[in-house]
Coordinates of N, CA and C in Angstrom, one line a residue:
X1 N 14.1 -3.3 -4.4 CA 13.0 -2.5 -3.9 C 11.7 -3.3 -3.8
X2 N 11.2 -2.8 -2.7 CA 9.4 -3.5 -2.0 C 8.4 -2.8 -2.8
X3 N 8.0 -2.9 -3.8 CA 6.7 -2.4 -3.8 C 5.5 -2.7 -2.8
X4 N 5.2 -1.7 -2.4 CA 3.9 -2.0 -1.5 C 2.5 -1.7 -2.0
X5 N 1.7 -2.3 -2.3 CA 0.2 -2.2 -2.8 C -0.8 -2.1 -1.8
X6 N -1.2 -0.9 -1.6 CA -2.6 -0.7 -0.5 C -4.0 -0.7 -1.5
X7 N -5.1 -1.8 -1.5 CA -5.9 -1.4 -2.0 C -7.0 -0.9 -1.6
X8 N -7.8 0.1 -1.5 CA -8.6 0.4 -0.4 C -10.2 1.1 -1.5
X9 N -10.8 0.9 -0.4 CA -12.0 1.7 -0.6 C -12.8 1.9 0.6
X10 N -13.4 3.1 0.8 CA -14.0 3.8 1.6 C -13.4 3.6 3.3
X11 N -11.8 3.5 3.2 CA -11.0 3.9 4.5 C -10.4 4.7 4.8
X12 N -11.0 6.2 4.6 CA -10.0 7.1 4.8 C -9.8 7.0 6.1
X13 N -10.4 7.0 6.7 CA -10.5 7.4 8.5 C -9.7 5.9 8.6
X14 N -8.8 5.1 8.1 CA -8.1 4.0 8.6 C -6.8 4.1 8.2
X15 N -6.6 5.0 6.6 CA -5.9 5.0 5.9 C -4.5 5.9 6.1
X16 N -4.4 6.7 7.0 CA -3.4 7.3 7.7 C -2.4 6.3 8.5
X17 N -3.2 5.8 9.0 CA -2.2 4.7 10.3 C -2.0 3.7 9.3
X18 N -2.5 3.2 8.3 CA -1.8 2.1 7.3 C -0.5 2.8 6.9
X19 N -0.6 3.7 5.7 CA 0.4 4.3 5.4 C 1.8 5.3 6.3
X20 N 1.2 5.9 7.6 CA 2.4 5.5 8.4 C 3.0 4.0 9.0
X21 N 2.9 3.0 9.1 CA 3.0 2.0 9.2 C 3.7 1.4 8.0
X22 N 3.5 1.7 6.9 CA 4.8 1.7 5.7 C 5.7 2.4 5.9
X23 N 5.8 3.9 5.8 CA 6.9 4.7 6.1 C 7.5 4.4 7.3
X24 N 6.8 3.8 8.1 CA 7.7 3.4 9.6 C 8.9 2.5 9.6
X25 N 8.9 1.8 8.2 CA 9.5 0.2 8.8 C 11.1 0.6 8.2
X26 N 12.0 -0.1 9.1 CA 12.9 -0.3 9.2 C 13.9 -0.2 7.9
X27 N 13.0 -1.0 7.2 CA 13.5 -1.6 5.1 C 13.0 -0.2 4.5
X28 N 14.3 0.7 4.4 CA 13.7 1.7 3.5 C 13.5 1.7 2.0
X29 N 13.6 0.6 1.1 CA 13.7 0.7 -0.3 C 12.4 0.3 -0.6
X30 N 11.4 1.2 -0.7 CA 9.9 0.9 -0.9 C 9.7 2.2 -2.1
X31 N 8.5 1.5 -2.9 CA 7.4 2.2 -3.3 C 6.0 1.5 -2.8
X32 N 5.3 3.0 -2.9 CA 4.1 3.0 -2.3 C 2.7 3.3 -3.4
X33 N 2.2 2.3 -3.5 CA 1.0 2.4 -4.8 C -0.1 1.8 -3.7
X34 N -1.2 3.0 -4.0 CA -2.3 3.3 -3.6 C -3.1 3.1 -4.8
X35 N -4.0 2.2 -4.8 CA -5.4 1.8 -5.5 C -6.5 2.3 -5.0
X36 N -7.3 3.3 -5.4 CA -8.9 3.7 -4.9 C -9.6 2.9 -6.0
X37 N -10.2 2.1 -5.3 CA -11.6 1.7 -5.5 C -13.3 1.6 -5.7
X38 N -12.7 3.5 -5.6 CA -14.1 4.2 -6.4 C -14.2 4.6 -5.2
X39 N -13.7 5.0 -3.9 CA -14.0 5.7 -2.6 C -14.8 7.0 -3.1
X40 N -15.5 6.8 -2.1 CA -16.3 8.7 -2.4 C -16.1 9.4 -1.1
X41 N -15.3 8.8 -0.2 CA -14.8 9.7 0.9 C -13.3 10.5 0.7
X42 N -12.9 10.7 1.5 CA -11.5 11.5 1.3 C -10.4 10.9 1.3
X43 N -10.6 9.4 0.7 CA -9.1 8.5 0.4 C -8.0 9.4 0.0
X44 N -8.5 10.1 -1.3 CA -7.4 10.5 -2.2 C -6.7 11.7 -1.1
X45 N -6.9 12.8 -0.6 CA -7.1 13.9 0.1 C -5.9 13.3 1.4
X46 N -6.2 12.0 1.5 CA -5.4 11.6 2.7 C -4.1 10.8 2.3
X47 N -4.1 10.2 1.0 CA -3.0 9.6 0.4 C -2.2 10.8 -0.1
X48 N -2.3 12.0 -0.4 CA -1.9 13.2 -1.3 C -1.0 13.8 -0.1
X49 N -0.9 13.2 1.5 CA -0.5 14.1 2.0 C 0.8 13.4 2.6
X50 N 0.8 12.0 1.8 CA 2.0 11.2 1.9 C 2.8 11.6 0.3
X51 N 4.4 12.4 0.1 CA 4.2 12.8 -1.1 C 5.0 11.8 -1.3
X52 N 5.2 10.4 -0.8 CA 6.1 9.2 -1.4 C 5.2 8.6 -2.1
X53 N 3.5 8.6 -2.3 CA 2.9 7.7 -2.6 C 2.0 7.5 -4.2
X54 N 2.3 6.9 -4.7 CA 1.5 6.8 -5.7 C 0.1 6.7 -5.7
X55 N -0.7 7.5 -6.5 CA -2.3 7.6 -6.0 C -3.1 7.0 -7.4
X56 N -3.8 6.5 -7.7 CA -4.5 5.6 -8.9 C -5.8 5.2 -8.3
X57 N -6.9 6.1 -9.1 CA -8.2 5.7 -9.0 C -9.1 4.5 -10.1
X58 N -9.6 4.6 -10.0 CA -10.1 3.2 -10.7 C -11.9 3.4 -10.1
X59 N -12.9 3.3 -11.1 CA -14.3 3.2 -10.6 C -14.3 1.6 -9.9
X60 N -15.4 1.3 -9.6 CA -15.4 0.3 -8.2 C -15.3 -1.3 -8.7
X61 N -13.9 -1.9 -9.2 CA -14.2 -3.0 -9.9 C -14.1 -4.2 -9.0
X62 N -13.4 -3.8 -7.4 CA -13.1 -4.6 -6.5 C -12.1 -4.9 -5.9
X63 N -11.9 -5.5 -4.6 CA -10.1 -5.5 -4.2 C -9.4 -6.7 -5.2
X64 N -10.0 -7.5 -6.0 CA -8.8 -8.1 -6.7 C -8.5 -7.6 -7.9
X65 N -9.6 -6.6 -8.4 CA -9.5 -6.3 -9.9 C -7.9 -4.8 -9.4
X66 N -7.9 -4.2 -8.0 CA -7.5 -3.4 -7.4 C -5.8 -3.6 -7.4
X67 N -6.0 -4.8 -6.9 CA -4.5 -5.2 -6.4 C -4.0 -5.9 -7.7
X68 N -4.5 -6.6 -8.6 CA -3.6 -6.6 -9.7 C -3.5 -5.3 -10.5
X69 N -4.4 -4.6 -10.2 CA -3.8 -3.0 -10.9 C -2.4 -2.4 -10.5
X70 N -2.8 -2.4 -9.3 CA -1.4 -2.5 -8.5 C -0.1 -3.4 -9.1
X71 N 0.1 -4.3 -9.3 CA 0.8 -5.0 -9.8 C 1.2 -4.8 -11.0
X72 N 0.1 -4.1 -11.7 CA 1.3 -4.0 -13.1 C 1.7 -2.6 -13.4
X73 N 1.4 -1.5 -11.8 CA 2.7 -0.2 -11.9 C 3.4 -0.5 -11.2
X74 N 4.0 -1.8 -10.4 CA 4.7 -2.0 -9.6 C 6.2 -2.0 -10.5
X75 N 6.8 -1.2 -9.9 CA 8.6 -1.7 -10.4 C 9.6 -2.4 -9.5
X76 N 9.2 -2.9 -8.2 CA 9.8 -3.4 -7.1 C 9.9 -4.9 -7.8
X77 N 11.1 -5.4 -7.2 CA 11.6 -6.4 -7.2 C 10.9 -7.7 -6.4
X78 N 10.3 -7.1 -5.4 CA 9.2 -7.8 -4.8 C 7.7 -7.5 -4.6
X79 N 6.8 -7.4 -4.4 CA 5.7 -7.0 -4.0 C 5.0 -7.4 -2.9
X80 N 4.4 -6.8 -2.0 CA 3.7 -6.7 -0.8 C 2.2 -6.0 -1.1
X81 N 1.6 -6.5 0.1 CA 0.2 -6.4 -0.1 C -0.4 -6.0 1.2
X82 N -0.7 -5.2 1.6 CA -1.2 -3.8 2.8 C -2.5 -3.5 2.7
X83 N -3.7 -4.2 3.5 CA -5.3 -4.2 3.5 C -5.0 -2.4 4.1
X84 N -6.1 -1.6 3.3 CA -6.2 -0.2 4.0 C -6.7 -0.1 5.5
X85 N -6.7 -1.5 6.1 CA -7.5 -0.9 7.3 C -6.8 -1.8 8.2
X86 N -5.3 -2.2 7.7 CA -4.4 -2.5 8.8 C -2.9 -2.1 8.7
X87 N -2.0 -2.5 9.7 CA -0.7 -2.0 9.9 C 0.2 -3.4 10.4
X88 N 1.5 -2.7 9.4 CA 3.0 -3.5 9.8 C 3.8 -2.8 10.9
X89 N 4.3 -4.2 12.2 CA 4.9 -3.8 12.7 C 6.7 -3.0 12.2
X90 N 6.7 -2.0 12.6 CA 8.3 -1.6 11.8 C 9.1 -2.3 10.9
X91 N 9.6 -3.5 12.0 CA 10.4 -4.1 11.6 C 10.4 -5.5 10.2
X92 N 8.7 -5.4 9.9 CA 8.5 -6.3 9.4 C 8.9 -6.7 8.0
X93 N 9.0 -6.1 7.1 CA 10.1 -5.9 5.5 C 11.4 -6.0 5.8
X94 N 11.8 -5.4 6.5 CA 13.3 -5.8 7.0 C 13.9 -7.1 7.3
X95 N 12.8 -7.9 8.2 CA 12.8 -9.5 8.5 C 12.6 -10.0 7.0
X96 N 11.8 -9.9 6.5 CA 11.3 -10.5 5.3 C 12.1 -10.6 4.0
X97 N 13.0 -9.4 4.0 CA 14.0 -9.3 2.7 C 15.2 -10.2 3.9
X98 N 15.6 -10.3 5.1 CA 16.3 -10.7 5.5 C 16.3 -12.3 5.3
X99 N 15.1 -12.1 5.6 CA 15.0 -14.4 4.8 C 14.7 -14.5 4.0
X100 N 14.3 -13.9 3.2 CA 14.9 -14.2 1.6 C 16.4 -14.1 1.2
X101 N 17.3 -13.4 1.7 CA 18.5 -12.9 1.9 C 19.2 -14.8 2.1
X102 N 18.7 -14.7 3.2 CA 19.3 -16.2 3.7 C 19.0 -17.3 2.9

């Protein structure tokens, strides 16, 4: 399993097309851990409506204090790291566990 770690703050209006962009890809053995970063916009509201995703707020300590939070609810075998205000092509965990494979 992929753990995937999105750490975000104040992207909700980005944070839909990230998180379909996880559910899209090809490699289906994922968890999905969402870190808020003290957003005061509708992060949570838009994560809640993905019901694969784990939601964890945190007051504002930063994206690295974020993404190792992330890391220690991770149970995946691997871990990935997903900026809230971008997207993976489908295919791209599938390549990736594929060369590690090899």
């Amino acid at each position: 399993m992929i753990s995937v770690i999105v750490a975000t703050y104040q992207r909700a209006n980005y944070l839909r097309t990230t998180l379909e962009s996880i559910f899209d890809q090809t490699y289906g053995d994922l968890e999905v851990i969402v870190i808020d970063d003290g957003s005061t916009d509708n992060t949570q509201a838009v994560v809640e409506s993905f019901a694969e995703c784990r939601y964890f707020y945190q007051e504002n300590r930063g994206v690295s204090h974020a993404k190792n939070l992330g890391v220690q609810y991770a149970d995946g075998e691997y871990v990935s790291f997903l900026d809230s205000d971008d997207y993976w092509h489908p295919e791209k965990l599938g390549r990736q566990i594929d060369f590690f494979a090899d």
